[in-house]
PDB file of C-alpha atoms in Angstrom:
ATOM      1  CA  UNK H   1      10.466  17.961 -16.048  1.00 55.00           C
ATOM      2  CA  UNK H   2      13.620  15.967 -15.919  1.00 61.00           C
ATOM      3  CA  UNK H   3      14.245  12.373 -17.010  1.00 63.00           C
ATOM      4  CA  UNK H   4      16.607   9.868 -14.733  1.00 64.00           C
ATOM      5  CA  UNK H   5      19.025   8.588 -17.505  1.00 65.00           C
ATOM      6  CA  UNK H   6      19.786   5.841 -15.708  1.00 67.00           C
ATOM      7  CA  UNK H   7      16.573   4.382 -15.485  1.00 70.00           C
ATOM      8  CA  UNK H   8      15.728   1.950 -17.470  1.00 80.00           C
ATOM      9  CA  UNK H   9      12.728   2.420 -19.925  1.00 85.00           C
ATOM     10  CA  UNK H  10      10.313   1.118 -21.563  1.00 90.00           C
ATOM     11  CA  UNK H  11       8.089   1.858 -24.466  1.00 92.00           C
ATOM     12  CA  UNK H  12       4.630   0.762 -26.499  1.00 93.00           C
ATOM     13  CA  UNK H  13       3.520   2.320 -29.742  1.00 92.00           C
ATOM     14  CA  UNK H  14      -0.214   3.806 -28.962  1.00 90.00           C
ATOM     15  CA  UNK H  15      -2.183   1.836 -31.971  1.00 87.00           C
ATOM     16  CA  UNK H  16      -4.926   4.623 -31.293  1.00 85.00           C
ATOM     17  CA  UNK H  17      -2.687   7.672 -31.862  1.00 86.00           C
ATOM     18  CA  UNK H  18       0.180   6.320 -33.267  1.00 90.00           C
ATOM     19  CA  UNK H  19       2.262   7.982 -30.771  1.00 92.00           C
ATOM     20  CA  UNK H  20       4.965   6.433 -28.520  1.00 94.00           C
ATOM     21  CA  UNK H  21       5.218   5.711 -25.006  1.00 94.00           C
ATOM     22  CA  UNK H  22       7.628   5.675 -22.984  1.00 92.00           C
ATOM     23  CA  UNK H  23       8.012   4.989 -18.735  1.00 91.00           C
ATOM     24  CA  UNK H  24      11.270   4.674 -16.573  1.00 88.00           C
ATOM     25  CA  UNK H  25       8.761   4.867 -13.128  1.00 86.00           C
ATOM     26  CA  UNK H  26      10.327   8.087 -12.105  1.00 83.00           C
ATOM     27  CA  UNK H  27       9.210  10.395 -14.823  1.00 79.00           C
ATOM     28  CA  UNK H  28       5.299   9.772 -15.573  1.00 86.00           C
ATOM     29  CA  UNK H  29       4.004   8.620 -18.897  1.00 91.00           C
ATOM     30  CA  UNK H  30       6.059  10.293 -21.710  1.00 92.00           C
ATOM     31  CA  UNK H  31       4.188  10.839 -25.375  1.00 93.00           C
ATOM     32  CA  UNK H  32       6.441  11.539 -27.931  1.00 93.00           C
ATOM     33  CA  UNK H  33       4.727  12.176 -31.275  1.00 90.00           C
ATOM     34  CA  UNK H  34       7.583  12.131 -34.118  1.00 89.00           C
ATOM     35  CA  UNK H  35       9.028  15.761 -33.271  1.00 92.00           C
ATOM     36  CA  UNK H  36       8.242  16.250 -29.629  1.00 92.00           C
ATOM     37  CA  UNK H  37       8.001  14.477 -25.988  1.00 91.00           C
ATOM     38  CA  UNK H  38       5.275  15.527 -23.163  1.00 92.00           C
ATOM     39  CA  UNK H  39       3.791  14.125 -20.504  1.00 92.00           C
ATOM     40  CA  UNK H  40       0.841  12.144 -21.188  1.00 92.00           C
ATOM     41  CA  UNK H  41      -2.750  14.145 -19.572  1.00 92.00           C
ATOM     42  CA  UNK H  42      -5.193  11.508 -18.345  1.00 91.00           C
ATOM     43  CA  UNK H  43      -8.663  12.491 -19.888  1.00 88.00           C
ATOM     44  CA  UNK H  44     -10.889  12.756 -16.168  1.00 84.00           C
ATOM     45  CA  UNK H  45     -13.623  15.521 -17.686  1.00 78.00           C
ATOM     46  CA  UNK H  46     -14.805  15.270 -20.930  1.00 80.00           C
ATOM     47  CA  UNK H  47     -18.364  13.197 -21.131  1.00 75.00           C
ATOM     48  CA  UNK H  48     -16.365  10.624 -23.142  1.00 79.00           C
ATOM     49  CA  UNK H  49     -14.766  10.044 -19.948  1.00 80.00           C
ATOM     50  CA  UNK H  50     -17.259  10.611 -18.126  1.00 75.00           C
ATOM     51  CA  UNK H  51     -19.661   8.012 -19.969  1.00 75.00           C
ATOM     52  CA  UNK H  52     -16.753   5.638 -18.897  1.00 75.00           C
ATOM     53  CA  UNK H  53     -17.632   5.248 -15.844  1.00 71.00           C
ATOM     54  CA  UNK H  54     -21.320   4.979 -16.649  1.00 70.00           C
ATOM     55  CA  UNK H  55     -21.252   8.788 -14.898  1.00 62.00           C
ATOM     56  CA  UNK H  56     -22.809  11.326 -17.526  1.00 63.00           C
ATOM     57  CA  UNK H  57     -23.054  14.520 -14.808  1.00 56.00           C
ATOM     58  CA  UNK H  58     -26.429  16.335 -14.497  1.00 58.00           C
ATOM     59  CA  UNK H  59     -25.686  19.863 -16.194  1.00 60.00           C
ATOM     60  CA  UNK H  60     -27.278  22.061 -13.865  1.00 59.00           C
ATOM     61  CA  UNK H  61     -25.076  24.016 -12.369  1.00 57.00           C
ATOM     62  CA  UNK H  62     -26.359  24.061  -9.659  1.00 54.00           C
ATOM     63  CA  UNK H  63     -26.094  20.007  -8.994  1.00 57.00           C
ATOM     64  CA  UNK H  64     -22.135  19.588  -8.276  1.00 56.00           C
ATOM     65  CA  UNK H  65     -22.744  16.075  -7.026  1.00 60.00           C
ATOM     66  CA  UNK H  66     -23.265  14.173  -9.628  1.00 58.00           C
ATOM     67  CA  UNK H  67     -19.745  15.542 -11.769  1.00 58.00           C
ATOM     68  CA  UNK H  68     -18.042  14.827  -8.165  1.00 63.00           C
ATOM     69  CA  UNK H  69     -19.280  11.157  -7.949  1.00 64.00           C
ATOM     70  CA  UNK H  70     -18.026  10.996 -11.608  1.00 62.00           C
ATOM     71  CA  UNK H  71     -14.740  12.897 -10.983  1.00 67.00           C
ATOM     72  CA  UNK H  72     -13.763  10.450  -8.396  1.00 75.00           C
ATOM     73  CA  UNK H  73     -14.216   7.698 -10.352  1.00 81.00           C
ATOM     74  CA  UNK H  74     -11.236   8.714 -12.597  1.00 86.00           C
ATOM     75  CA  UNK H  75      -6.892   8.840 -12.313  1.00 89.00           C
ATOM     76  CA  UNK H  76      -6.501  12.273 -12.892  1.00 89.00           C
ATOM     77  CA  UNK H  77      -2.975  11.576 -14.194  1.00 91.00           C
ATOM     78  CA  UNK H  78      -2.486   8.430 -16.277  1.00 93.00           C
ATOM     79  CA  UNK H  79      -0.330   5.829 -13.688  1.00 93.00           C
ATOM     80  CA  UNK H  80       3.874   5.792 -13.109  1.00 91.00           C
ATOM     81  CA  UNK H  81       4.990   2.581 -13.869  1.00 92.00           C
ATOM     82  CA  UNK H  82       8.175   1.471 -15.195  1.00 93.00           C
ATOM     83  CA  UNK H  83       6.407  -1.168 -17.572  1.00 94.00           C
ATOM     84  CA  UNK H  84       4.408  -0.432 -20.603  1.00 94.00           C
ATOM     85  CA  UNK H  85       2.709  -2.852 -23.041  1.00 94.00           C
ATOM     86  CA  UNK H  86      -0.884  -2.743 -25.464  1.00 92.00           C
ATOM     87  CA  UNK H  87      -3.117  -5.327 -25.078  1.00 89.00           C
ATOM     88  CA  UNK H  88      -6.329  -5.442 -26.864  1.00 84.00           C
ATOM     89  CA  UNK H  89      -6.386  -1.835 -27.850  1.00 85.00           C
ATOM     90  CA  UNK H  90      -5.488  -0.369 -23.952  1.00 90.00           C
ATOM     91  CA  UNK H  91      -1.993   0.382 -22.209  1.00 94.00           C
ATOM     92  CA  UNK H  92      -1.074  -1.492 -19.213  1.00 95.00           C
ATOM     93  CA  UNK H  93       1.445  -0.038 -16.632  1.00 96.00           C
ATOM     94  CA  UNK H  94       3.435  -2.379 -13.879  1.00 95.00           C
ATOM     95  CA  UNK H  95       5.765  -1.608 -11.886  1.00 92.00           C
ATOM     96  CA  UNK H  96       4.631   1.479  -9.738  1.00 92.00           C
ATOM     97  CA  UNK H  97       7.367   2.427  -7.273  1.00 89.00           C
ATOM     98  CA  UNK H  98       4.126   2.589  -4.422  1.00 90.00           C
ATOM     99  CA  UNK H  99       2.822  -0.997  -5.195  1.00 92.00           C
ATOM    100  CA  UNK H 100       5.520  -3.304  -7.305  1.00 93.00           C
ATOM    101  CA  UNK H 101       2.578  -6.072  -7.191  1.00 93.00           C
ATOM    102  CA  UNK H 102      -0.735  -3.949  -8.969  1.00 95.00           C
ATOM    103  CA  UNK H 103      -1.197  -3.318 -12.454  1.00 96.00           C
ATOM    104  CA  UNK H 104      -3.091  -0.636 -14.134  1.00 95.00           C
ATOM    105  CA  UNK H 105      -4.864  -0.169 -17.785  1.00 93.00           C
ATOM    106  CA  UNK H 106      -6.464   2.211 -19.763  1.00 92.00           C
ATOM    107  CA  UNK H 107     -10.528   2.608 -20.893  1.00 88.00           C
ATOM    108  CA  UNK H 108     -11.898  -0.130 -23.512  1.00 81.00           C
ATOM    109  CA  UNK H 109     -12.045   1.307 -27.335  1.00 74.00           C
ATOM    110  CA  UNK H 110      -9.378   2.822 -27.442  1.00 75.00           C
ATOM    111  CA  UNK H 111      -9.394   5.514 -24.988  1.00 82.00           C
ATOM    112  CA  UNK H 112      -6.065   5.183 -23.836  1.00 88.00           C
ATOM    113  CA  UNK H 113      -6.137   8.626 -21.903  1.00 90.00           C
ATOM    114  CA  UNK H 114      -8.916   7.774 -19.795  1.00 90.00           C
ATOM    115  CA  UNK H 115      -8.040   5.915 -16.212  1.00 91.00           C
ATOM    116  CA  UNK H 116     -11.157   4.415 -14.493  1.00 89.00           C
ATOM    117  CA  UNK H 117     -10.021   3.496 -10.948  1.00 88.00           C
ATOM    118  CA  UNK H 118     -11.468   0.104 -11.548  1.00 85.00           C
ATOM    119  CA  UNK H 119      -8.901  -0.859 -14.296  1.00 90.00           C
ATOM    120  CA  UNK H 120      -6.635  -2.241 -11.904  1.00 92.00           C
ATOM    121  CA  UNK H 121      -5.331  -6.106 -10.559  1.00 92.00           C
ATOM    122  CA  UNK H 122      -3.104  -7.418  -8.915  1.00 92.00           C
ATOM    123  CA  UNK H 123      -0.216 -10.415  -9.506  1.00 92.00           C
ATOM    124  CA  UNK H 124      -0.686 -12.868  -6.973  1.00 86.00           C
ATOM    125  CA  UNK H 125       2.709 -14.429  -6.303  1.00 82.00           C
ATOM    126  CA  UNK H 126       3.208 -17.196  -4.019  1.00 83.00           C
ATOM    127  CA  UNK H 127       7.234 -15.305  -2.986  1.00 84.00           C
ATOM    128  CA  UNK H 128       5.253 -11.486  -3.278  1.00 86.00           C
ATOM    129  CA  UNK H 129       8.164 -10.904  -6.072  1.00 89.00           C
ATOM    130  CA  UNK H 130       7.648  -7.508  -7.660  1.00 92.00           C
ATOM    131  CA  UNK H 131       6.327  -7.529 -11.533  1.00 93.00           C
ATOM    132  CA  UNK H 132       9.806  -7.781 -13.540  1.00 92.00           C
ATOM    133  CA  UNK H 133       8.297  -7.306 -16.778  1.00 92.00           C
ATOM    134  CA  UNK H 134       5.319  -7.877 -19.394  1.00 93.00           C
ATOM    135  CA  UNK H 135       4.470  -8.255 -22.869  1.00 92.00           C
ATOM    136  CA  UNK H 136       2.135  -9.662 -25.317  1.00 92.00           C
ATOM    137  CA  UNK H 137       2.555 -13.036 -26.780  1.00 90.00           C
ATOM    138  CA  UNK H 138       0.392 -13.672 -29.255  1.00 88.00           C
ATOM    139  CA  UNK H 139      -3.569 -12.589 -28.245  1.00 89.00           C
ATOM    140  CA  UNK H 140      -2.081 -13.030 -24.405  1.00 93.00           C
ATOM    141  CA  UNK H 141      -0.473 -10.420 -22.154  1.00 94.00           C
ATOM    142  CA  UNK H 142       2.532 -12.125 -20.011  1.00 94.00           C
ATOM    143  CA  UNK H 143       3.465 -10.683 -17.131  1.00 94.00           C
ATOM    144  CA  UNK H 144       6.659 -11.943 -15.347  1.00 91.00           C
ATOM    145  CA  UNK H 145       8.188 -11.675 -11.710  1.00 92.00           C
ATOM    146  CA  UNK H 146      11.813 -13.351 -10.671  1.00 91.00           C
ATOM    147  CA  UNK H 147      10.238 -16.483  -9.851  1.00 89.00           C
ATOM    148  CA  UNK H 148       6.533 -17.113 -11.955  1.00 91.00           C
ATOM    149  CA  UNK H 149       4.897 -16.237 -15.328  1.00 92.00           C
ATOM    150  CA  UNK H 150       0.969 -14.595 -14.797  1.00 93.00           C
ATOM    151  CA  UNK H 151      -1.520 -14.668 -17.513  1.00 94.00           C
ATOM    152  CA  UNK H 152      -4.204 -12.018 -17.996  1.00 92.00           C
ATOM    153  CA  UNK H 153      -7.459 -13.734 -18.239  1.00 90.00           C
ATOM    154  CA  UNK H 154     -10.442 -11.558 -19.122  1.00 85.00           C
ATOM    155  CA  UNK H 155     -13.610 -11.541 -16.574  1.00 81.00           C
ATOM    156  CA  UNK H 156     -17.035 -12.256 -18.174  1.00 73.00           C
ATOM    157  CA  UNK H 157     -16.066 -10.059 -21.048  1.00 64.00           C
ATOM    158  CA  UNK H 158     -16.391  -6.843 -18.610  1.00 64.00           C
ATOM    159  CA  UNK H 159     -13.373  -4.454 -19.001  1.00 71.00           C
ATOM    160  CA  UNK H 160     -11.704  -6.223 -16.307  1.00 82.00           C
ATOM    161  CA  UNK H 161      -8.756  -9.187 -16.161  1.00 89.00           C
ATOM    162  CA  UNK H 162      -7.669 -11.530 -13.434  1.00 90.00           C
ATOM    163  CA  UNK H 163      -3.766 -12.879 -13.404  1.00 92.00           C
ATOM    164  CA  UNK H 164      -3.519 -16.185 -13.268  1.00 91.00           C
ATOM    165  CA  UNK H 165       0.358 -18.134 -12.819  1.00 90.00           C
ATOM    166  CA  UNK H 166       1.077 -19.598 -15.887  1.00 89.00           C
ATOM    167  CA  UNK H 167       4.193 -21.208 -14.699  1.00 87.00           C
ATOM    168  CA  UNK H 168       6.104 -21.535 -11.557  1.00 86.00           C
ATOM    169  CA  UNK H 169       9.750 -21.917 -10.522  1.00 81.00           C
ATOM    170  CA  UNK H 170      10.756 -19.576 -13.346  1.00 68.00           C
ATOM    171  CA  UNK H 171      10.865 -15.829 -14.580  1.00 57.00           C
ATOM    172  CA  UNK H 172      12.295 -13.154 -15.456  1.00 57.00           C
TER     173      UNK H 172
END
């Protein structure tokens, strides 16, 4: 792979693994580990992942539809984003060249290479400014766009989170 040095990056210390990662939004998630750097592999078939999704395939072979159902219900690869912060134990990702408005976020408990497809909002902004940025303050995660501050706000303790403006008329 090749990295875009003129890209700006940004980077989050995995709490689970220790490792770092980094993002630019051109190059996938990057692990590096102390001594080397790789792309990150989403997790998409082992039953941990599987279990998830609330997807445990039937193991007879010759029942393929159930581990399909479950398959699709994964990211295969772990989202592009040029935007990386931790927030209660998961890695979020903003800023995806495709759709500069949706964030994405890893599996509760710490699976942070596991992608459900349902991990995902979206920053409502009244001038549809792209996500410039995010980061934890305190037990919040802050995400920011040129004109408004959005606040994660967790949904009936489910693995999911709405964004909510904080403030208006300023950003980042």
């Amino acid at each position: 792979w090749t990295i875009d040095a003129a890209a700006a990056w940004s980077a989050v210390i995995d709490k689970v693994t220790g490792r770092m990662l980094l993002s630019n939004g051109h190059s996938g998630l990057l692990e590096y580990d102390g001594s080397h750097i790789r792309r990150m592999k989403a997790d998409f078939r082992s039953d941990v992942a599987l279990g998830e999704v609330g997807q445990l395939p039937d193991r007879n072979p010759a029942n393929l539809e159930s581990r399909a159902l479950a398959l699709s219900l994964l990211r295969q690869t772990p989202p592009d984003g040029r935007y990386l912060t931790q927030h209660h134990g998961r890695i979020f990702v903003a800023g995806l060249a495709s759709d500069p408005l949706r964030i994405m976020w890893s599996a509760y408990g710490g699976a942070n290479n596991i992608w459900p497809l349902l991990n995902e909002g979206m920053i409502r902004d009244e001038e549809q400014d792209p996500i410039s940025g995010m980061a934890t303050l305190d037990d919040r995660l802050i995400v920011f766009t040129p004109t408004a501050l959005h606040e994660a706000v967790p949904i009936d303790q489910a693995p999911f989170f709405d964004f909510t403006p904080l403030s208006r008329g300023i950003g980042f």
